[in-house]
Amino acid sequence: QKEVEQDPGPLSVPEGAIVSLNCTYSNSAFQYFMWYRQYSRKGPELLMYTYSSGNKEDGRFTAQVDKSSKYISLFIRDSQPSDSATYLCAMKPHSGGSNYKLTFGKGTLLTVNP
Amino acid sequence: DGGITQSPKYLFRKEGQNVTLSCEQNLNHDAMYWYRQDPGQGLRLIYYSQIVNDFQKGDIAEGYSVSREKKESFPLTVTSAQKNPTAFYLCASSGDTGELFFGEGSRLTVL
């Protein structure tokens, strides 16, 4: 079983839809969870950074972590064509400068159709 | 503007040649990283450096080399020993917050 599993999609939704993106993981040591957005031919940019279980909201984006199920989600409300990108989940066991232990999912390609 | 600059954006290489990808950051970050991204594979760590004059192998270091002579710079050399070098290469850096900042990437194609 891979450490981090993410459905690659592609996922296609109409403008205004609620989008749900998910990752599952097997390493119970993971405590810090991130979502990155990557536009085509560009570097990833950090969207959400959460610690342990719970929800975090930022504008139209909500990140949810359920450590008991080893499952994380990113919800996008009122999706826009500009949200069309690949979304990568990432996670690591420790905070601060331990990014060499960061494990990425393979990414989900999202298209929002006008 | 603060950020990470990678060059060149596109690079073509003949088999048997070494090529060097440049990565410069002005974020005053101590740690820098090189990732490789292939379709359907996600990001894989090649090398990382947590401080000047020190670097460590990541998960897929074979066929690659790096140096870290300055805090701002972390060049990656793709050697002829790398069997499948065609990929999208991403440089990143991080500071005390742990947030990873990425460059725009360099796409290497072997002819």
PDB file of C-alpha atoms in Angstrom:
ATOM      1  CA  GLN A   1       0.000   0.000   0.000  1.00  0.00           C
ATOM      2  CA  LYS A   2       1.374   3.417  -0.953  1.00  0.00           C
ATOM      3  CA  GLU A   3       1.849   5.913   1.865  1.00  0.00           C
ATOM      4  CA  VAL A   4      -0.443   8.490   0.260  1.00  0.00           C
ATOM      5  CA  GLU A   5      -3.226   7.684  -2.191  1.00  0.00           C
ATOM      6  CA  GLN A   6      -4.935  10.339  -4.275  1.00  0.00           C
ATOM      7  CA  ASP A   7      -7.394   9.774  -7.107  1.00  0.00           C
ATOM      8  CA  PRO A   8      -5.787  11.345 -10.210  1.00  0.00           C
ATOM      9  CA  GLY A   9      -9.139  12.125 -11.826  1.00  0.00           C
ATOM     10  CA  PRO A  10      -9.628  13.912 -14.111  1.00  0.00           C
ATOM     11  CA  LEU A  11     -12.541  15.621 -12.388  1.00  0.00           C
ATOM     12  CA  SER A  12     -14.782  17.902 -14.441  1.00  0.00           C
ATOM     13  CA  VAL A  13     -17.476  20.080 -12.821  1.00  0.00           C
ATOM     14  CA  PRO A  14     -19.692  23.002 -13.881  1.00  0.00           C
ATOM     15  CA  GLU A  15     -18.958  26.491 -12.599  1.00  0.00           C
ATOM     16  CA  GLY A  16     -20.485  27.084  -9.177  1.00  0.00           C
ATOM     17  CA  ALA A  17     -20.308  23.430  -8.100  1.00  0.00           C
ATOM     18  CA  ILE A  18     -18.908  22.270  -4.779  1.00  0.00           C
ATOM     19  CA  VAL A  19     -15.751  20.246  -5.360  1.00  0.00           C
ATOM     20  CA  SER A  20     -14.442  17.579  -3.021  1.00  0.00           C
ATOM     21  CA  LEU A  21     -10.850  16.383  -3.344  1.00  0.00           C
ATOM     22  CA  ASN A  22      -9.520  13.605  -1.141  1.00  0.00           C
ATOM     23  CA  CYS A  23      -6.417  11.735  -0.019  1.00  0.00           C
ATOM     24  CA  THR A  24      -5.952   8.699   2.169  1.00  0.00           C
ATOM     25  CA  TYR A  25      -2.753   7.746   3.929  1.00  0.00           C
ATOM     26  CA  SER A  26      -1.337   4.806   5.818  1.00  0.00           C
ATOM     27  CA  ASN A  27       1.367   6.363   8.046  1.00  0.00           C
ATOM     28  CA  SER A  28      -0.188   7.233  11.400  1.00  0.00           C
ATOM     29  CA  ALA A  29       2.827   9.446  12.193  1.00  0.00           C
ATOM     30  CA  PHE A  30       1.651  12.124   9.758  1.00  0.00           C
ATOM     31  CA  GLN A  31       0.432  15.167  11.659  1.00  0.00           C
ATOM     32  CA  TYR A  32       0.843  18.099   9.255  1.00  0.00           C
ATOM     33  CA  PHE A  33      -1.275  18.209   6.142  1.00  0.00           C
ATOM     34  CA  MET A  34      -1.098  20.491   3.135  1.00  0.00           C
ATOM     35  CA  TRP A  35      -2.906  21.121  -0.103  1.00  0.00           C
ATOM     36  CA  TYR A  36      -1.066  22.609  -3.066  1.00  0.00           C
ATOM     37  CA  ARG A  37      -2.527  23.953  -6.301  1.00  0.00           C
ATOM     38  CA  GLN A  38      -0.513  23.582  -9.488  1.00  0.00           C
ATOM     39  CA  TYR A  39      -1.456  25.274 -12.742  1.00  0.00           C
ATOM     40  CA  SER A  40      -0.257  23.697 -15.965  1.00  0.00           C
ATOM     41  CA  ARG A  41       3.518  24.101 -16.497  1.00  0.00           C
ATOM     42  CA  LYS A  42       3.901  26.016 -13.231  1.00  0.00           C
ATOM     43  CA  GLY A  43       5.249  25.243  -9.770  1.00  0.00           C
ATOM     44  CA  PRO A  44       2.849  24.238  -6.969  1.00  0.00           C
ATOM     45  CA  GLU A  45       1.606  26.919  -4.565  1.00  0.00           C
ATOM     46  CA  LEU A  46       0.440  26.277  -1.023  1.00  0.00           C
ATOM     47  CA  LEU A  47      -3.326  26.580  -0.475  1.00  0.00           C
ATOM     48  CA  MET A  48      -3.925  25.162   2.971  1.00  0.00           C
ATOM     49  CA  TYR A  49      -1.721  23.992   5.869  1.00  0.00           C
ATOM     50  CA  THR A  50      -3.355  22.191   8.792  1.00  0.00           C
ATOM     51  CA  TYR A  51      -2.210  20.388  11.893  1.00  0.00           C
ATOM     52  CA  SER A  52      -3.859  17.220  13.227  1.00  0.00           C
ATOM     53  CA  SER A  53      -7.602  16.619  12.971  1.00  0.00           C
ATOM     54  CA  GLY A  54     -10.277  19.216  12.337  1.00  0.00           C
ATOM     55  CA  ASN A  55     -11.354  21.802   9.787  1.00  0.00           C
ATOM     56  CA  LYS A  56      -9.717  24.942   8.475  1.00  0.00           C
ATOM     57  CA  GLU A  57     -11.469  27.456   6.267  1.00  0.00           C
ATOM     58  CA  ASP A  58      -9.990  30.114   3.988  1.00  0.00           C
ATOM     59  CA  GLY A  59     -12.427  31.879   1.716  1.00  0.00           C
ATOM     60  CA  ARG A  60     -13.982  29.344  -0.636  1.00  0.00           C
ATOM     61  CA  PHE A  61     -11.597  26.608   0.504  1.00  0.00           C
ATOM     62  CA  THR A  62     -12.039  24.250   3.462  1.00  0.00           C
ATOM     63  CA  ALA A  63      -9.496  21.628   4.490  1.00  0.00           C
ATOM     64  CA  GLN A  64     -10.653  18.748   6.618  1.00  0.00           C
ATOM     65  CA  VAL A  65      -8.508  16.162   8.401  1.00  0.00           C
ATOM     66  CA  ASP A  66      -9.811  12.961   9.976  1.00  0.00           C
ATOM     67  CA  LYS A  67      -6.814  11.243  11.549  1.00  0.00           C
ATOM     68  CA  SER A  68      -8.885   8.347  12.900  1.00  0.00           C
ATOM     69  CA  SER A  69      -9.798   7.412   9.319  1.00  0.00           C
ATOM     70  CA  LYS A  70      -6.469   8.602   7.850  1.00  0.00           C
ATOM     71  CA  TYR A  71      -8.412  10.718   5.388  1.00  0.00           C
ATOM     72  CA  ILE A  72      -8.051  14.344   4.332  1.00  0.00           C
ATOM     73  CA  SER A  73     -10.264  16.449   2.106  1.00  0.00           C
ATOM     74  CA  LEU A  74     -10.246  19.803   0.360  1.00  0.00           C
ATOM     75  CA  PHE A  75     -13.615  21.381  -0.442  1.00  0.00           C
ATOM     76  CA  ILE A  76     -13.961  24.201  -2.939  1.00  0.00           C
ATOM     77  CA  ARG A  77     -17.241  26.145  -2.806  1.00  0.00           C
ATOM     78  CA  ASP A  78     -18.634  28.117  -5.725  1.00  0.00           C
ATOM     79  CA  SER A  79     -15.950  26.737  -8.003  1.00  0.00           C
ATOM     80  CA  GLN A  80     -14.607  29.021 -10.738  1.00  0.00           C
ATOM     81  CA  PRO A  81     -12.881  28.300 -14.058  1.00  0.00           C
ATOM     82  CA  SER A  82      -9.749  29.803 -12.479  1.00  0.00           C
ATOM     83  CA  ASP A  83      -9.769  26.875 -10.024  1.00  0.00           C
ATOM     84  CA  SER A  84      -8.915  24.534 -12.917  1.00  0.00           C
ATOM     85  CA  ALA A  85      -5.574  23.028 -11.912  1.00  0.00           C
ATOM     86  CA  THR A  86      -3.965  19.963 -10.398  1.00  0.00           C
ATOM     87  CA  TYR A  87      -4.403  19.687  -6.632  1.00  0.00           C
ATOM     88  CA  LEU A  88      -1.717  17.895  -4.645  1.00  0.00           C
ATOM     89  CA  CYS A  89      -2.059  16.724  -1.076  1.00  0.00           C
ATOM     90  CA  ALA A  90       1.088  16.479   1.043  1.00  0.00           C
ATOM     91  CA  MET A  91       1.812  15.428   4.593  1.00  0.00           C
ATOM     92  CA  LYS A  92       4.666  15.029   7.068  1.00  0.00           C
ATOM     93  CA  PRO A  93       5.192  13.837  10.637  1.00  0.00           C
ATOM     94  CA  HIS A  94       6.882  16.924  12.102  1.00  0.00           C
ATOM     95  CA  SER A  95       6.659  20.684  11.906  1.00  0.00           C
ATOM     96  CA  GLY A  96       9.255  23.243  10.924  1.00  0.00           C
ATOM     97  CA  GLY A  97      12.232  22.259   8.844  1.00  0.00           C
ATOM     98  CA  SER A  98      11.409  18.630   8.210  1.00  0.00           C
ATOM     99  CA  ASN A  99      10.181  19.047   4.665  1.00  0.00           C
ATOM    100  CA  TYR A 100      12.546  16.354   3.463  1.00  0.00           C
ATOM    101  CA  LYS A 101      10.011  14.006   5.023  1.00  0.00           C
ATOM    102  CA  LEU A 102       7.121  15.509   3.074  1.00  0.00           C
ATOM    103  CA  THR A 103       5.148  12.896   1.130  1.00  0.00           C
ATOM    104  CA  PHE A 104       3.028  14.012  -1.805  1.00  0.00           C
ATOM    105  CA  GLY A 105      -0.027  12.478  -3.400  1.00  0.00           C
ATOM    106  CA  LYS A 106       0.037  12.136  -7.187  1.00  0.00           C
ATOM    107  CA  GLY A 107      -2.406  14.996  -7.688  1.00  0.00           C
ATOM    108  CA  THR A 108      -6.002  15.326  -8.947  1.00  0.00           C
ATOM    109  CA  LEU A 109      -6.612  17.214 -12.188  1.00  0.00           C
ATOM    110  CA  LEU A 110      -9.686  19.464 -11.835  1.00  0.00           C
ATOM    111  CA  THR A 111     -11.463  21.280 -14.655  1.00  0.00           C
ATOM    112  CA  VAL A 112     -14.227  23.776 -13.897  1.00  0.00           C
ATOM    113  CA  ASN A 113     -16.345  24.428 -16.971  1.00  0.00           C
ATOM    114  CA  PRO A 114     -17.964  27.859 -17.477  1.00  0.00           C
TER     115      PRO A 114
ATOM    116  CA  ASP B   1       9.877  40.423  -5.563  1.00  0.00           C
ATOM    117  CA  GLY B   2      10.876  37.616  -3.218  1.00  0.00           C
ATOM    118  CA  GLY B   3      10.808  34.155  -4.649  1.00  0.00           C
ATOM    119  CA  ILE B   4      12.569  31.289  -6.348  1.00  0.00           C
ATOM    120  CA  THR B   5      13.954  31.584  -9.854  1.00  0.00           C
ATOM    121  CA  GLN B   6      14.646  28.516 -11.936  1.00  0.00           C
ATOM    122  CA  SER B   7      16.411  28.555 -15.286  1.00  0.00           C
ATOM    123  CA  PRO B   8      16.206  27.597 -18.002  1.00  0.00           C
ATOM    124  CA  LYS B   9      12.462  27.025 -18.298  1.00  0.00           C
ATOM    125  CA  TYR B  10      12.958  24.537 -21.143  1.00  0.00           C
ATOM    126  CA  LEU B  11      16.087  22.543 -21.894  1.00  0.00           C
ATOM    127  CA  PHE B  12      16.933  19.951 -24.507  1.00  0.00           C
ATOM    128  CA  ARG B  13      19.774  17.532 -24.052  1.00  0.00           C
ATOM    129  CA  LYS B  14      21.388  14.908 -26.195  1.00  0.00           C
ATOM    130  CA  GLU B  15      22.008  11.510 -24.681  1.00  0.00           C
ATOM    131  CA  GLY B  16      25.363  11.349 -22.921  1.00  0.00           C
ATOM    132  CA  GLN B  17      25.447  15.035 -21.991  1.00  0.00           C
ATOM    133  CA  ASN B  18      25.416  16.528 -18.517  1.00  0.00           C
ATOM    134  CA  VAL B  19      23.156  19.522 -17.953  1.00  0.00           C
ATOM    135  CA  THR B  20      22.855  21.903 -15.008  1.00  0.00           C
ATOM    136  CA  LEU B  21      19.602  23.470 -13.830  1.00  0.00           C
ATOM    137  CA  SER B  22      19.855  26.695 -11.914  1.00  0.00           C
ATOM    138  CA  CYS B  23      17.873  27.568  -8.765  1.00  0.00           C
ATOM    139  CA  GLU B  24      18.216  30.890  -6.947  1.00  0.00           C
ATOM    140  CA  GLN B  25      16.141  32.143  -4.004  1.00  0.00           C
ATOM    141  CA  ASN B  26      16.010  35.537  -2.291  1.00  0.00           C
ATOM    142  CA  LEU B  27      13.765  34.441   0.584  1.00  0.00           C
ATOM    143  CA  ASN B  28      16.689  33.989   2.981  1.00  0.00           C
ATOM    144  CA  HIS B  29      15.665  30.357   3.486  1.00  0.00           C
ATOM    145  CA  ASP B  30      18.150  27.876   4.878  1.00  0.00           C
ATOM    146  CA  ALA B  31      16.615  24.761   3.312  1.00  0.00           C
ATOM    147  CA  MET B  32      16.392  24.044  -0.404  1.00  0.00           C
ATOM    148  CA  TYR B  33      15.090  21.045  -2.308  1.00  0.00           C
ATOM    149  CA  TRP B  34      14.984  19.518  -5.774  1.00  0.00           C
ATOM    150  CA  TYR B  35      11.984  17.466  -6.892  1.00  0.00           C
ATOM    151  CA  ARG B  36      11.234  15.580 -10.053  1.00  0.00           C
ATOM    152  CA  GLN B  37       7.666  15.422 -11.371  1.00  0.00           C
ATOM    153  CA  ASP B  38       6.537  12.838 -13.922  1.00  0.00           C
ATOM    154  CA  PRO B  39       2.978  12.337 -15.188  1.00  0.00           C
ATOM    155  CA  GLY B  40       1.095  10.048 -12.822  1.00  0.00           C
ATOM    156  CA  GLN B  41       4.036   9.884 -10.391  1.00  0.00           C
ATOM    157  CA  GLY B  42       3.667  12.924  -8.211  1.00  0.00           C
ATOM    158  CA  LEU B  43       6.672  14.760  -6.757  1.00  0.00           C
ATOM    159  CA  ARG B  44       9.757  12.786  -5.823  1.00  0.00           C
ATOM    160  CA  LEU B  45      12.634  14.234  -3.807  1.00  0.00           C
ATOM    161  CA  ILE B  46      16.034  14.162  -5.517  1.00  0.00           C
ATOM    162  CA  TYR B  47      18.299  16.085  -3.143  1.00  0.00           C
ATOM    163  CA  TYR B  48      17.883  18.506  -0.269  1.00  0.00           C
ATOM    164  CA  SER B  49      20.097  20.901   1.642  1.00  0.00           C
ATOM    165  CA  GLN B  50      19.297  22.245   5.087  1.00  0.00           C
ATOM    166  CA  ILE B  51      22.326  24.501   5.346  1.00  0.00           C
ATOM    167  CA  VAL B  52      25.116  25.902   3.194  1.00  0.00           C
ATOM    168  CA  ASN B  53      27.870  23.420   2.289  1.00  0.00           C
ATOM    169  CA  ASP B  54      25.729  20.445   3.280  1.00  0.00           C
ATOM    170  CA  PHE B  55      23.268  18.381   1.286  1.00  0.00           C
ATOM    171  CA  GLN B  56      21.602  14.968   1.487  1.00  0.00           C
ATOM    172  CA  LYS B  57      20.273  12.447  -0.999  1.00  0.00           C
ATOM    173  CA  GLY B  58      16.540  12.150  -1.371  1.00  0.00           C
ATOM    174  CA  ASP B  59      14.562   9.201  -2.674  1.00  0.00           C
ATOM    175  CA  ILE B  60      15.856   9.237  -6.271  1.00  0.00           C
ATOM    176  CA  ALA B  61      19.375  10.743  -6.186  1.00  0.00           C
ATOM    177  CA  GLU B  62      21.050   8.321  -8.609  1.00  0.00           C
ATOM    178  CA  GLY B  63      22.284  10.107 -11.719  1.00  0.00           C
ATOM    179  CA  TYR B  64      22.034  13.564 -10.157  1.00  0.00           C
ATOM    180  CA  SER B  65      24.456  15.831  -8.301  1.00  0.00           C
ATOM    181  CA  VAL B  66      24.111  19.140  -6.443  1.00  0.00           C
ATOM    182  CA  SER B  67      26.183  21.768  -4.696  1.00  0.00           C
ATOM    183  CA  ARG B  68      25.315  24.369  -2.058  1.00  0.00           C
ATOM    184  CA  GLU B  69      28.156  26.880  -1.948  1.00  0.00           C
ATOM    185  CA  LYS B  70      25.880  29.837  -1.283  1.00  0.00           C
ATOM    186  CA  LYS B  71      22.672  30.147   0.715  1.00  0.00           C
ATOM    187  CA  GLU B  72      20.838  31.574  -2.292  1.00  0.00           C
ATOM    188  CA  SER B  73      21.832  28.957  -4.827  1.00  0.00           C
ATOM    189  CA  PHE B  74      21.241  25.207  -5.220  1.00  0.00           C
ATOM    190  CA  PRO B  75      22.087  24.030  -8.769  1.00  0.00           C
ATOM    191  CA  LEU B  76      21.189  20.525  -9.930  1.00  0.00           C
ATOM    192  CA  THR B  77      23.283  18.619 -12.469  1.00  0.00           C
ATOM    193  CA  VAL B  78      21.585  15.861 -14.414  1.00  0.00           C
ATOM    194  CA  THR B  79      24.391  13.539 -15.419  1.00  0.00           C
ATOM    195  CA  SER B  80      24.633  11.086 -18.278  1.00  0.00           C
ATOM    196  CA  ALA B  81      24.209   8.328 -15.683  1.00  0.00           C
ATOM    197  CA  GLN B  82      20.544   9.296 -15.206  1.00  0.00           C
ATOM    198  CA  LYS B  83      18.754   6.714 -17.344  1.00  0.00           C
ATOM    199  CA  ASN B  84      15.467   8.540 -17.838  1.00  0.00           C
ATOM    200  CA  PRO B  85      16.072  12.268 -17.360  1.00  0.00           C
ATOM    201  CA  THR B  86      13.118  13.648 -19.335  1.00  0.00           C
ATOM    202  CA  ALA B  87      10.913  15.244 -16.662  1.00  0.00           C
ATOM    203  CA  PHE B  88       9.710  18.444 -15.024  1.00  0.00           C
ATOM    204  CA  TYR B  89      12.165  19.576 -12.315  1.00  0.00           C
ATOM    205  CA  LEU B  90      11.037  21.720  -9.401  1.00  0.00           C
ATOM    206  CA  CYS B  91      13.215  23.593  -6.946  1.00  0.00           C
ATOM    207  CA  ALA B  92      11.797  24.634  -3.572  1.00  0.00           C
ATOM    208  CA  SER B  93      12.897  26.306  -0.379  1.00  0.00           C
ATOM    209  CA  SER B  94      11.558  26.584   3.147  1.00  0.00           C
ATOM    210  CA  GLY B  95      12.218  28.684   6.216  1.00  0.00           C
ATOM    211  CA  ASP B  96      11.216  28.528   9.866  1.00  0.00           C
ATOM    212  CA  THR B  97       7.483  28.192   9.211  1.00  0.00           C
ATOM    213  CA  GLY B  98       7.987  24.970   7.301  1.00  0.00           C
ATOM    214  CA  GLU B  99       6.017  26.209   4.319  1.00  0.00           C
ATOM    215  CA  LEU B 100       7.515  25.032   1.036  1.00  0.00           C
ATOM    216  CA  PHE B 101       7.860  27.606  -1.751  1.00  0.00           C
ATOM    217  CA  PHE B 102       8.346  26.334  -5.287  1.00  0.00           C
ATOM    218  CA  GLY B 103       9.936  27.796  -8.373  1.00  0.00           C
ATOM    219  CA  GLU B 104       8.247  27.749 -11.788  1.00  0.00           C
ATOM    220  CA  GLY B 105      10.032  24.571 -12.847  1.00  0.00           C
ATOM    221  CA  SER B 106      12.397  23.505 -15.618  1.00  0.00           C
ATOM    222  CA  ARG B 107      11.319  21.041 -18.276  1.00  0.00           C
ATOM    223  CA  LEU B 108      14.150  18.832 -19.513  1.00  0.00           C
ATOM    224  CA  THR B 109      13.778  16.787 -22.676  1.00  0.00           C
ATOM    225  CA  VAL B 110      16.350  14.284 -23.873  1.00  0.00           C
ATOM    226  CA  LEU B 111      16.562  14.000 -27.637  1.00  0.00           C
TER     227      LEU B 111
END
